[in-house]
Coordinates of C-alpha atoms and ligand atoms in Angstrom, one line a residue:
X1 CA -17.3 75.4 -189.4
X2 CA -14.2 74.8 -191.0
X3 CA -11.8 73.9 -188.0
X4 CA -14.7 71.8 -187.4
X5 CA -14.8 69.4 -190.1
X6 CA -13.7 65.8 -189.2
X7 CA -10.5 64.7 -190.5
X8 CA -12.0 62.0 -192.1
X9 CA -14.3 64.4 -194.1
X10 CA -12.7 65.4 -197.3
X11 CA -14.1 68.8 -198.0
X12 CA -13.7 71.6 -200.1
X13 CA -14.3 75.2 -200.0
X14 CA -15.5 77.6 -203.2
X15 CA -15.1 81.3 -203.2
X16 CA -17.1 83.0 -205.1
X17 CA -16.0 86.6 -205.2
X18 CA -16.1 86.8 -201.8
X19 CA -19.7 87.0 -201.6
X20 CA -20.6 82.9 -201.4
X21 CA -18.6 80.8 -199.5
X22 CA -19.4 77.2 -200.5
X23 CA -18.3 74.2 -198.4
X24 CA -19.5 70.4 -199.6
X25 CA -19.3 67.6 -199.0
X26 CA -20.3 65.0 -201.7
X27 CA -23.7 64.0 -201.2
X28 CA -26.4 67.4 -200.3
X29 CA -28.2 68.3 -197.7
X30 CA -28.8 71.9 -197.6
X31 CA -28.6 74.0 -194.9
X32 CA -28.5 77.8 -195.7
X33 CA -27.4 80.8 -193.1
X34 CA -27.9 84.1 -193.8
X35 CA -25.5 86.7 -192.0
X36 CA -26.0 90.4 -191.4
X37 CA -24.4 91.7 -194.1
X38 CA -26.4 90.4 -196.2
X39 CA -23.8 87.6 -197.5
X40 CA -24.9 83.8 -197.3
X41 CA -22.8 80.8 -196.2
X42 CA -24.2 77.9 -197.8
X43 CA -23.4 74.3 -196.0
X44 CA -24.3 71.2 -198.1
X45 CA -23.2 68.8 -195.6
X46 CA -22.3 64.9 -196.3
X47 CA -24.4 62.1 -194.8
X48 CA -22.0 60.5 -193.0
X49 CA -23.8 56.9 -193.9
X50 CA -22.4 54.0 -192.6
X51 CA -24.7 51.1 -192.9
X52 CA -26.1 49.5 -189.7
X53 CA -25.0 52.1 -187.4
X54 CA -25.6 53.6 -183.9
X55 CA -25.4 57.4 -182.9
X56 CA -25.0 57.8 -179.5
X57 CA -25.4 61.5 -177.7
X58 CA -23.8 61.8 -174.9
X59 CA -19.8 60.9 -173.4
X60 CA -21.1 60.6 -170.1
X61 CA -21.7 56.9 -167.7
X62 CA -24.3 56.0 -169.8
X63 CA -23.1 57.2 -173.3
X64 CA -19.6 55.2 -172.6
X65 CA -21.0 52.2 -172.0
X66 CA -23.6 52.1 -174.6
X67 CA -20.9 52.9 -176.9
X68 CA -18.5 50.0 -175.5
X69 CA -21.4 47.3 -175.7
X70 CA -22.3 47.9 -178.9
X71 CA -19.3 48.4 -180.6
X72 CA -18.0 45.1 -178.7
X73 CA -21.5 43.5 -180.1
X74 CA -19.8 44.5 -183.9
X75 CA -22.0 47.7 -184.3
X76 CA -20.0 50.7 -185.9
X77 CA -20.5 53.5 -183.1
X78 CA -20.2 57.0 -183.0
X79 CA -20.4 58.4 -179.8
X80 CA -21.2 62.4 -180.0
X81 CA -20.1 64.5 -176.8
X82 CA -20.8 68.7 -176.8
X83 CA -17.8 68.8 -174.3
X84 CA -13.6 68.6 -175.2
X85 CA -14.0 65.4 -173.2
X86 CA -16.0 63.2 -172.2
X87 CA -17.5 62.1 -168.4
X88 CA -17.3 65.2 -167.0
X89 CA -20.1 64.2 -164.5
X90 CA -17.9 61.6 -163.5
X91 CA -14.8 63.5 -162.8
X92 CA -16.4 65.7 -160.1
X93 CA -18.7 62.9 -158.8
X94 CA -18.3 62.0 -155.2
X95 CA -16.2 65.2 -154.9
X96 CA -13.5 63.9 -157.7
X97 CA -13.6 60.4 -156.2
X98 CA -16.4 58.8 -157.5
X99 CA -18.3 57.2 -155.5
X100 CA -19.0 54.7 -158.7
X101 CA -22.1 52.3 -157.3
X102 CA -22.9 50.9 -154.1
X103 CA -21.8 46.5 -152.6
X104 CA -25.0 46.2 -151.8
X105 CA -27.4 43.1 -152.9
X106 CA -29.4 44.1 -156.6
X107 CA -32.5 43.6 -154.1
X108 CA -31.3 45.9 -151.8
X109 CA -30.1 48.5 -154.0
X110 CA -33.5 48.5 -156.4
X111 CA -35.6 49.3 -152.5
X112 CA -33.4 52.7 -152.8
X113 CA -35.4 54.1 -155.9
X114 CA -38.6 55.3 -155.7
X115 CA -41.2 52.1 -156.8
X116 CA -41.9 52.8 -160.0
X117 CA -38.1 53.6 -160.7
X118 CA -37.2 50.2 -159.2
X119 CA -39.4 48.2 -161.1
X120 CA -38.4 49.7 -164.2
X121 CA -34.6 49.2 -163.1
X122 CA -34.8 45.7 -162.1
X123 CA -34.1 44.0 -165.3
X124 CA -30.8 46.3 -166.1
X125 CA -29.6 46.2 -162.8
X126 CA -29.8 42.1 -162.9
X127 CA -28.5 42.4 -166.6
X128 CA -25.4 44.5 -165.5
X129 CA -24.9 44.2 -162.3
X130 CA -22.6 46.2 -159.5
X131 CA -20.5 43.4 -159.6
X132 CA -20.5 43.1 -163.5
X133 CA -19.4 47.0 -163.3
X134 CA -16.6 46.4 -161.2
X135 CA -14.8 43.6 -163.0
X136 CA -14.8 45.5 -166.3
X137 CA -13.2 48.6 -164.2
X138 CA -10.7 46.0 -162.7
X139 CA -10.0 44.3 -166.4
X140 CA -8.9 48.1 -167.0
X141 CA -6.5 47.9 -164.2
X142 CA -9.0 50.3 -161.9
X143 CA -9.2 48.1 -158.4
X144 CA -12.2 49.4 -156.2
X145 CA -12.7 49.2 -152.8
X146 CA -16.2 49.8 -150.6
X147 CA -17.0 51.4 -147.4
X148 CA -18.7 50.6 -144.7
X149 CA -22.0 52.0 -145.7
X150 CA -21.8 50.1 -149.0
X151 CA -20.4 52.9 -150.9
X152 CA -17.4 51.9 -153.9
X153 CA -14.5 54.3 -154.6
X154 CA -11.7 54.1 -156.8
X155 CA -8.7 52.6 -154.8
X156 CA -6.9 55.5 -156.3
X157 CA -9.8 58.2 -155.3
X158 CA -9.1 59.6 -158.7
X159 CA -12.5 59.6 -161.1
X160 CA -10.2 60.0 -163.6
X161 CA -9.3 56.9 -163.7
X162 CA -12.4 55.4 -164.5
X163 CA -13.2 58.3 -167.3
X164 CA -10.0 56.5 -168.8
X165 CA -11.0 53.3 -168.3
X166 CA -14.3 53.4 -170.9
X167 CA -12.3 55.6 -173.2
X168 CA -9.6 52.7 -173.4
X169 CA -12.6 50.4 -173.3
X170 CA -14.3 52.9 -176.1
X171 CA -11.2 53.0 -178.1
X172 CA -9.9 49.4 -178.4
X173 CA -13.7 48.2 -179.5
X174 CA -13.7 50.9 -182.2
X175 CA -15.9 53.4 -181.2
X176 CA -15.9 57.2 -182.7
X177 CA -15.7 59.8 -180.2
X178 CA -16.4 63.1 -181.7
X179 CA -15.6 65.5 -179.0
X180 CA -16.8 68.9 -179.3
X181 CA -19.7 67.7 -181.2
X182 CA -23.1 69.5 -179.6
X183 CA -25.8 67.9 -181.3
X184 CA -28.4 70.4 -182.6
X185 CA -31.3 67.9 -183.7
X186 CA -32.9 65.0 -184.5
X187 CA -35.0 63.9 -187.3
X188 CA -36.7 60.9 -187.9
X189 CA -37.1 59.5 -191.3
X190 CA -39.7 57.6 -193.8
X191 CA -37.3 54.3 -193.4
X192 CA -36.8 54.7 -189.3
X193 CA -33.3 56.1 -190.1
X194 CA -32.4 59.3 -188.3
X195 CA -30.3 62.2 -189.3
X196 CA -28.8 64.0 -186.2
X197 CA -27.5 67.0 -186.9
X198 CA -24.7 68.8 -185.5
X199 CA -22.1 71.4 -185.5
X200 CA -19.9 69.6 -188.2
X201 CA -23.3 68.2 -190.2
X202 CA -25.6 65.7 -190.4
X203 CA -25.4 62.1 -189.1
X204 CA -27.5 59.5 -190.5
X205 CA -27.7 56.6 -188.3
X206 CA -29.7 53.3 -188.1
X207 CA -30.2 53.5 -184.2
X208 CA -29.7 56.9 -181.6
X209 CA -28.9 56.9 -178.3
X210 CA -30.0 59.1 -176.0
X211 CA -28.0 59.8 -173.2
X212 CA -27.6 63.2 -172.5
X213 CA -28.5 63.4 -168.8
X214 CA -30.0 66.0 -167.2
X215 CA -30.4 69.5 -166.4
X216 CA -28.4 70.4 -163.3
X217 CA -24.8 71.8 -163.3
X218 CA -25.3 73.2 -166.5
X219 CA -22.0 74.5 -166.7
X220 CA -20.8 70.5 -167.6
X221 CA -22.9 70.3 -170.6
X222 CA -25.9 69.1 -168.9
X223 CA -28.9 71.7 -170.9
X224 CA -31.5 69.7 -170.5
X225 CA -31.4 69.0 -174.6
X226 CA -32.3 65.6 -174.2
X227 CA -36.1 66.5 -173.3
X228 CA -36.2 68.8 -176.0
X229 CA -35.7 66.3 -178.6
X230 CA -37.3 63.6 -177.0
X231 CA -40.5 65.6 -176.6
X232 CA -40.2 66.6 -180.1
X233 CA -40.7 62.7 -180.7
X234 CA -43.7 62.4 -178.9
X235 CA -42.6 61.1 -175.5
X236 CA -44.0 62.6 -172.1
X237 CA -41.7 64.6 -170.2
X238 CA -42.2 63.7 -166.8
X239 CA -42.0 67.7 -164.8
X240 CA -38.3 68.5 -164.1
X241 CA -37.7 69.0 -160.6
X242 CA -34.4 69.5 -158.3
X243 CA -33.2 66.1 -156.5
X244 CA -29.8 65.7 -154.1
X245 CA -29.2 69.6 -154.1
X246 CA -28.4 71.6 -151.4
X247 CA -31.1 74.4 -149.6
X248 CA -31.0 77.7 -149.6
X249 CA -32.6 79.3 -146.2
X250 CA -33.9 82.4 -144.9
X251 CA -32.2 83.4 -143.1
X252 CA -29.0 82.5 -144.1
X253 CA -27.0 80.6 -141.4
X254 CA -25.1 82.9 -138.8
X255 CA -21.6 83.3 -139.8
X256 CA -20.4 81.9 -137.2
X257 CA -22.5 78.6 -137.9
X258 CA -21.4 78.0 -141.6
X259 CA -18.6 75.2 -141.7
X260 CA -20.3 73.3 -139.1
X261 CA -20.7 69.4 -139.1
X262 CA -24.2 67.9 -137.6
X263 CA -23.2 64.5 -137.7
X264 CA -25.9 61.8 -137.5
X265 CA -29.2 63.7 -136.7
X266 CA -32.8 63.8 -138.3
X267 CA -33.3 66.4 -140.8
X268 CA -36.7 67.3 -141.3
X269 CA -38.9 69.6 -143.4
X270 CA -41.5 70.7 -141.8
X271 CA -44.2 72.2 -143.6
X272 CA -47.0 74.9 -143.0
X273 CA -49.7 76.0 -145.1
X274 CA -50.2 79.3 -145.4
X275 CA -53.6 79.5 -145.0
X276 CA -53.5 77.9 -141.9
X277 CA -51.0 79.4 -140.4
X278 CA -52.7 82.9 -140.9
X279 CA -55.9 81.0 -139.8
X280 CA -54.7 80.0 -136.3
X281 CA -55.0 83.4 -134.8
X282 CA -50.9 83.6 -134.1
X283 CA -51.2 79.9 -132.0
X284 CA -48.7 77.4 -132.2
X285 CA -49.3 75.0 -134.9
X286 CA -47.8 71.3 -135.4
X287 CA -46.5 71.7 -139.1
X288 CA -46.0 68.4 -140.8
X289 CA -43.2 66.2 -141.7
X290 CA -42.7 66.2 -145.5
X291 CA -39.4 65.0 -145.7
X292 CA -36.8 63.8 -143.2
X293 CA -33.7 61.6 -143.5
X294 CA -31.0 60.2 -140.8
X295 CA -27.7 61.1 -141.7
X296 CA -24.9 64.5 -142.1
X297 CA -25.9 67.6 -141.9
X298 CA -23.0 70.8 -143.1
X299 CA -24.3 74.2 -142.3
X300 CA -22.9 76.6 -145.3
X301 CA -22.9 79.9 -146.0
X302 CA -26.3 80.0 -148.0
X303 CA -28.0 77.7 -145.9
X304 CA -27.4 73.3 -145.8
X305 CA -25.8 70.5 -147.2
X306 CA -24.4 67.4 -146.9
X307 CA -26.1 64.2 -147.5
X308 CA -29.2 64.3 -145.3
X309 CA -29.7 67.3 -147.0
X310 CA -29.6 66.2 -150.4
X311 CA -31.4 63.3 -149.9
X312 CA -34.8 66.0 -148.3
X313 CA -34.7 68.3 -150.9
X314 CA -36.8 66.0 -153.6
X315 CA -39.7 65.7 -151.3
X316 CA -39.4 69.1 -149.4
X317 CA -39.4 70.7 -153.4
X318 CA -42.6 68.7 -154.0
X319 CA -44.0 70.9 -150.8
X320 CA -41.8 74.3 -151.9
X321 CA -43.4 74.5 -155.1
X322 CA -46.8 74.9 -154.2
X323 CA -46.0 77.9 -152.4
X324 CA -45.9 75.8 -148.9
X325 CA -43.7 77.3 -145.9
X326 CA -41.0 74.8 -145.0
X327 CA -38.9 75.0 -142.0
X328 CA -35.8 73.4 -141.6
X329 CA -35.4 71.5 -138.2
X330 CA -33.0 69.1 -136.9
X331 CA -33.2 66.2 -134.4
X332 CA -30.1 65.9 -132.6
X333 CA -30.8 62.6 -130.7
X334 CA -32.9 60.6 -133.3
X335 CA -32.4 57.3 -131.9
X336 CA -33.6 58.6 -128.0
X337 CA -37.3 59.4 -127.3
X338 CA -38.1 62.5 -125.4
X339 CA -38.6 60.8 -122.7
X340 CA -35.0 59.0 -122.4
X341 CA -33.5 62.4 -123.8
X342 CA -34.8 63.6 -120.8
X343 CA -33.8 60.7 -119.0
X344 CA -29.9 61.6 -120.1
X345 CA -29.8 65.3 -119.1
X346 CA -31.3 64.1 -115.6
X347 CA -28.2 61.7 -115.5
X348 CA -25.3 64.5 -116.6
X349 CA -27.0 67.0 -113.9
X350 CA -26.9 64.7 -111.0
X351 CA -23.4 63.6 -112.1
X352 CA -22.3 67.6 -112.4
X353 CA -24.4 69.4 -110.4
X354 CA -21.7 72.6 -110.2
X355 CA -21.4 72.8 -114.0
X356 CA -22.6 75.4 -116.4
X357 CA -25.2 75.2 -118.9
X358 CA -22.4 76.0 -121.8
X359 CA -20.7 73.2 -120.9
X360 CA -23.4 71.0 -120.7
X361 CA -25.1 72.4 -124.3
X362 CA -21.6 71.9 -126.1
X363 CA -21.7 68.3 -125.0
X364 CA -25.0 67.9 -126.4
X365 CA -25.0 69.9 -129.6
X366 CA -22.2 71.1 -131.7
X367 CA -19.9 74.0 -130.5
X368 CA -21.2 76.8 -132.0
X369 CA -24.2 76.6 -132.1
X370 CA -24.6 76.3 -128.5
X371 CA -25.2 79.5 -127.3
X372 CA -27.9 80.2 -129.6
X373 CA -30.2 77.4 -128.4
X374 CA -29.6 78.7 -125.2
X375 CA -30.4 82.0 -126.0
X376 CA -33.4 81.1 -127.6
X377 CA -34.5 79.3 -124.1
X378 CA -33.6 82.3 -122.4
X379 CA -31.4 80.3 -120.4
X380 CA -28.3 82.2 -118.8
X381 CA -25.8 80.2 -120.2
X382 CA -23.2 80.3 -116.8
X383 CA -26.0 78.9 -115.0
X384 CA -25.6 76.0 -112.7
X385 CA -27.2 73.1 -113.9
X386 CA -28.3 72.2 -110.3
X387 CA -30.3 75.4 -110.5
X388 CA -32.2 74.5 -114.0
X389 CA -35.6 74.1 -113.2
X390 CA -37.8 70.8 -114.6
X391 CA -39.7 73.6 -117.0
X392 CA -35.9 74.6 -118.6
X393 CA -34.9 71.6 -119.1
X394 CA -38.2 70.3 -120.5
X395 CA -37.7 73.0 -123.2
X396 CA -33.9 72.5 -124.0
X397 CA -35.2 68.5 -124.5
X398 CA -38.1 70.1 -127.1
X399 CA -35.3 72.4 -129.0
X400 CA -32.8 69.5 -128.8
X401 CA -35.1 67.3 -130.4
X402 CA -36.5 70.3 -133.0
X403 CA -33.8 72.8 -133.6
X404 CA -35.2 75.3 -136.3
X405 CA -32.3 75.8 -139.3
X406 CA -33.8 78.3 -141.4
X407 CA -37.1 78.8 -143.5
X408 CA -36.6 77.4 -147.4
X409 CA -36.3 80.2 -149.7
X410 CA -34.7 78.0 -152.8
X411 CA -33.8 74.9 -153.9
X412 CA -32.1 75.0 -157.3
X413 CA -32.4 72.6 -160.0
X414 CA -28.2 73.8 -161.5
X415 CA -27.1 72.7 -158.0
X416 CA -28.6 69.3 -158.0
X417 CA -26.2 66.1 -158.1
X418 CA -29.1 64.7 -160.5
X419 CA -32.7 65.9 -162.3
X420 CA -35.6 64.5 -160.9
X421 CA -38.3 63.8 -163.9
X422 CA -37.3 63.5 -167.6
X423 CA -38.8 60.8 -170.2
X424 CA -41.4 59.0 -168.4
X425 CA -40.3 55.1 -167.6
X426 CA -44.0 54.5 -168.9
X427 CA -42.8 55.1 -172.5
X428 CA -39.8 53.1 -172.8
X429 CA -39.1 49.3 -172.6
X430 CA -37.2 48.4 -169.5
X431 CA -35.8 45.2 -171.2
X432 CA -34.3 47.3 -173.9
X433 CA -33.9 50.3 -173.0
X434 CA -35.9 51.5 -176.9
X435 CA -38.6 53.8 -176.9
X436 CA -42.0 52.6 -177.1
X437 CA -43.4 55.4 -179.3
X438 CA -40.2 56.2 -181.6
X439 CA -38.6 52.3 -183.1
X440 CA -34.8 52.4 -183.3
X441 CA -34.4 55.4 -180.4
X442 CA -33.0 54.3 -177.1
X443 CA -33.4 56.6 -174.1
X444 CA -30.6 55.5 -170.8
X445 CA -29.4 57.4 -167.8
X446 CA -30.4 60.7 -166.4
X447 CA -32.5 61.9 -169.2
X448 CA -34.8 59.0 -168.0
X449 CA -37.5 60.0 -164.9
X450 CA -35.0 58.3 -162.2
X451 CA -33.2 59.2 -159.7
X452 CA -31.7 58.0 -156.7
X453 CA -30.0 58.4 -153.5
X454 CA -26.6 59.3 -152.5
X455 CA -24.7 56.4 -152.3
X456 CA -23.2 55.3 -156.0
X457 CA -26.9 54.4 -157.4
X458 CA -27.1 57.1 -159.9
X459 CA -24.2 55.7 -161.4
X460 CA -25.1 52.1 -161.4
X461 CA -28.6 53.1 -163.3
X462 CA -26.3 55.4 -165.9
X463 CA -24.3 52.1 -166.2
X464 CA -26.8 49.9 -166.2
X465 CA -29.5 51.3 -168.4
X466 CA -26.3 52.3 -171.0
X467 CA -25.4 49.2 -171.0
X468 CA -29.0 47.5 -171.9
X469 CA -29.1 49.8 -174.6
X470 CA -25.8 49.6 -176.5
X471 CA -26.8 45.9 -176.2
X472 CA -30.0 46.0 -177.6
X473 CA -29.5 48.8 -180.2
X474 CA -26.3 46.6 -181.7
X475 CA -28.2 43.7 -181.9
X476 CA -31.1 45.0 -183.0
X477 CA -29.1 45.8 -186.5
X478 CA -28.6 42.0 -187.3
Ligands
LIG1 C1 -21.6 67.1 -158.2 C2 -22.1 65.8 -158.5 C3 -21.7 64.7 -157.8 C4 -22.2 63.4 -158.1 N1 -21.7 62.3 -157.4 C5 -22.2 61.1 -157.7 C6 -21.6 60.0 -157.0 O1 -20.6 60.0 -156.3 N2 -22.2 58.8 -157.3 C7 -23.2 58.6 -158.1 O2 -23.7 57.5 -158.3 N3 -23.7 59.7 -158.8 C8 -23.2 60.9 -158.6 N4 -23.7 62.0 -159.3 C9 -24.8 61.7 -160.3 C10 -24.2 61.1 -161.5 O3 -23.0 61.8 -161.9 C11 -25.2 61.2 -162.7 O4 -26.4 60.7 -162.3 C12 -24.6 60.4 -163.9 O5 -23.4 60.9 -164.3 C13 -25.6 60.5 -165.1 O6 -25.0 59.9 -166.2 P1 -25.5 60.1 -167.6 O7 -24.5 59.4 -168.5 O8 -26.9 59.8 -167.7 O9 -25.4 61.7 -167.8 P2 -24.1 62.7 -167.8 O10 -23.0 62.0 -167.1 O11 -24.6 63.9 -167.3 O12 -23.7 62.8 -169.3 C14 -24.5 63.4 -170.3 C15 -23.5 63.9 -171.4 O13 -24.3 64.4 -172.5 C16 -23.6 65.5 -173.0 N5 -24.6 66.3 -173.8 C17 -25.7 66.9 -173.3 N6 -26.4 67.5 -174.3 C18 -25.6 67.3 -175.5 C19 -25.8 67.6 -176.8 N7 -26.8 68.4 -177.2 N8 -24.9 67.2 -177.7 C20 -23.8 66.4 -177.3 N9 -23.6 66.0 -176.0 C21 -24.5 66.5 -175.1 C22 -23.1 66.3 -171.8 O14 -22.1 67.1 -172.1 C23 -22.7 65.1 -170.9 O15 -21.3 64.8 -171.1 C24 -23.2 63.2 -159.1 C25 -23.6 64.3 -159.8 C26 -23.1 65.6 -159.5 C27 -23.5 66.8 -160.4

């Protein structure tokens, strides 16, 4: 408790033979633990008041740049951060280069989120834009540069140097960064003050932010605390579910498999009821598309990843959940119909009578795993493709087009790049970012219900959203 203490905190300690070990701070409010022994350690902790403030919890896209505008707006800010430092999310986002938001259009951007996500976006996107985000970055000498698919990284691929960038930005406005600073609580008061309570006391502060994020990687600081609190307050907690997170299948991949690129297929969860699988007397059964997405595909050692991955896992959960068998399958020629994938393997056998089917299965699929699709054909793999009959090469078209990966058997929330679900967009006014239920509590990134593709958007709507609430919050206080 002690190391704790601010240094701006004057404090003293009493001990009273050794059995009462009193620590104040000016101005009480109590707080009394008991230990085993049967000795007490009473806190009477300081309200930190400073008039017209804002409380923000949470060093992380959001948190920053809430704390930036407001304090730029005048506002005296304290941002608190659980962590020794703060944007840890950011430092190991887009694999430590930070894939910060994406070039496209607002328009274009806002189609990526799901519709009520987009509408509730809109006016923060249009109020700090892409653009907006990447001449503050440049201001701090961070220059940007965007790839073909839209996506903006660092110059320097570092995320480090945009965590610097809003601490310089943090800094030179004014803000408080208490690092190290878990926040325990929040209460509301009789005059719409709050007290926030943490490890080194109690805050009081005019307006909180809430921008904790929200419940995957765990490990960065990311608990979930957020919901907790805003619950607490009376908001609705839209369910918590996994989104962008890798899959777990049974069974795992074959050794041999795991490291393996599919580069631009159709992923596709495929899904079964139970019921009427066991129902259809052992016949084959056309499951149903729940999810599917165009793009990379990585085999690993638990099962998949890679972008197309991530971006099925959302929808496929929504199916997992209920207890609904999904398969895993892949479409290795997405943009040919079965007929002209047909069409193609006609071509390659008339142009190489005299090869073998290996050779010709490694040209369509990747290396390795082409002896297993031929093996589940039951084609002999040294066979001539002169000599495959229309029936074997009708089937290799069918497996090429619906290659089976595995069977789901987890999709974890921890390994998600964000949290589906959190405080419902219902409750909170998109044009400020404040809650509707609770006056004076602002609710921005993660820990609201959004989230969006791969491709810098969960940034932008950290950014965005932070940024429309350290606005509104600082000037709010006039
Ligand atoms: C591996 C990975 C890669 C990603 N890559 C990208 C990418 O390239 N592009 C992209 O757009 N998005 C990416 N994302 C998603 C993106 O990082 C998040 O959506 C975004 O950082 C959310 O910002 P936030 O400020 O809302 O929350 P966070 O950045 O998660 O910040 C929340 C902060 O609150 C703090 N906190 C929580 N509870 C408390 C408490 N009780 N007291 C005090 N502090 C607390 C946490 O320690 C944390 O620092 C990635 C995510 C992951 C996990």
């Amino acid at each position: 408790m002690l190391q704790n203490c601010s240094k701006r905190e004057t404090h003293h300690t009493v001990r009273l033979k050794n059995y009462l070990k009193i620590l104040f701070y000016g101005e009480i409010i109590n707080d009394l633990d008991g230990f085993d022994d049967g000795k007490f350690l009473i806190i009477l902790y300081n309200r930190m008041d400073k008039k017209e403030n804002v409380v923000i919890i949470g060093g992380g896209a959001a948190g920053m740049i809430a704390a930036w505008r407001a304090a730029s707006l005048g506002a005296q800010v304290t941002l608190l951060e659980k962590n020794p430092n703060p944007g840890i999310k950011i430092l190991i986002s887009g694999g430590g280069k930070c894939n910060i938001t994406n070039g496209n259009e607002i328009q274009t951007m806002l189609k990526q989120f799901q519709k009520n996500e987009s509408r509730f976006l809109k006016f923060a996107f249009h109020t700090f834009t892409n653009d907006q985000l990447l001449t503050l970055l440049q201001n701090e000498g961070v220059e940007t540069y965007t790839r073909d698919n839209g996506k903006v990284f660092p110059t320097s691929h570092d995320a480090e140097d945009v965590v610097k960038a809003f601490q310089n930005l943090m800094e030179r406005n004014g803000v408080e960064v208490l690092l190290q600073t878990p926040v325990k609580e929040i209460f509301r008061n009789d005059d719409g003050s709050f007290n926030v309570k943490t490890n080194r006391g109690i805050i009081s502060a005019a307006k909180v932010i809430i921008a904790t994020g929200g419940s995957s990687y765990q490990k960065t600081g990311t608990t979930g605390d957020g919901f907790r609190w805003i619950q607490k307050l009376g908001h609705t907690i839209v369910p918590i579910r996994p989104a962008l997170t890798p899959i777990i299948l049974l069974p795992a991949p074959p050794s041999l498999w795991q490291g393996t690129p599919i580069r631009e297929c159709n992923l596709m969860a495929i899904s079964l009821p139970f019921d009427f699988r066991q129902n259809n007397g052992g016949q084959a059964v056309q499951g149903e598309i729940v999810s599917e997405w165009r793009g990379d595909v990585l085999i690993t050692h638990f099962g998949i990843s890679g972008p197309a991955t991530l971006e099925v896992s959302r929808n496929a959960y929504l199916q997992f959940e209920k207890g609904i068998k999904i398969d895993m399958c892949v479409d290795f020629y997405p943009e040919l119909t079965i007929e002209q994938l047909d069409e193609k393997i006609i071509k390659e056998i008339s142009t190489n009578p005299s090869r073998s089917m290996i050779t010709l299965t490694e040209y369509l699929v990747p290396q390795k795993l082409a002896e297993f699709l031929l093996a589940q054909l039951k084609i002999d793999y040294t066979k001539k493709l002169n000599q495959l009959s229309k029936n074997e090469r009708g089937e290799l078209v069918k497996k090429l087009k619906r290659f089976p990966l595995g069977t789901v058997k987890d999709i974890p929330l921890d390994r998600g790049e964000v949290t589906a679900g959190g405080a419902s967009l219902n409750e909170v006014d998109s044009t400020t970012m404040e809650s509707t239920i609770v006056q004076g509590l602002y609710l921005c990134g993660e820990v609201l219900d959004i989230a969006g593709p791969v491709g810098g958007y969960n940034l932008q709507a950290a950014f965005s959203t932070g940024y429309v609430a350290g606005d509104h919050a600082a000037t709010s206080l006039r």
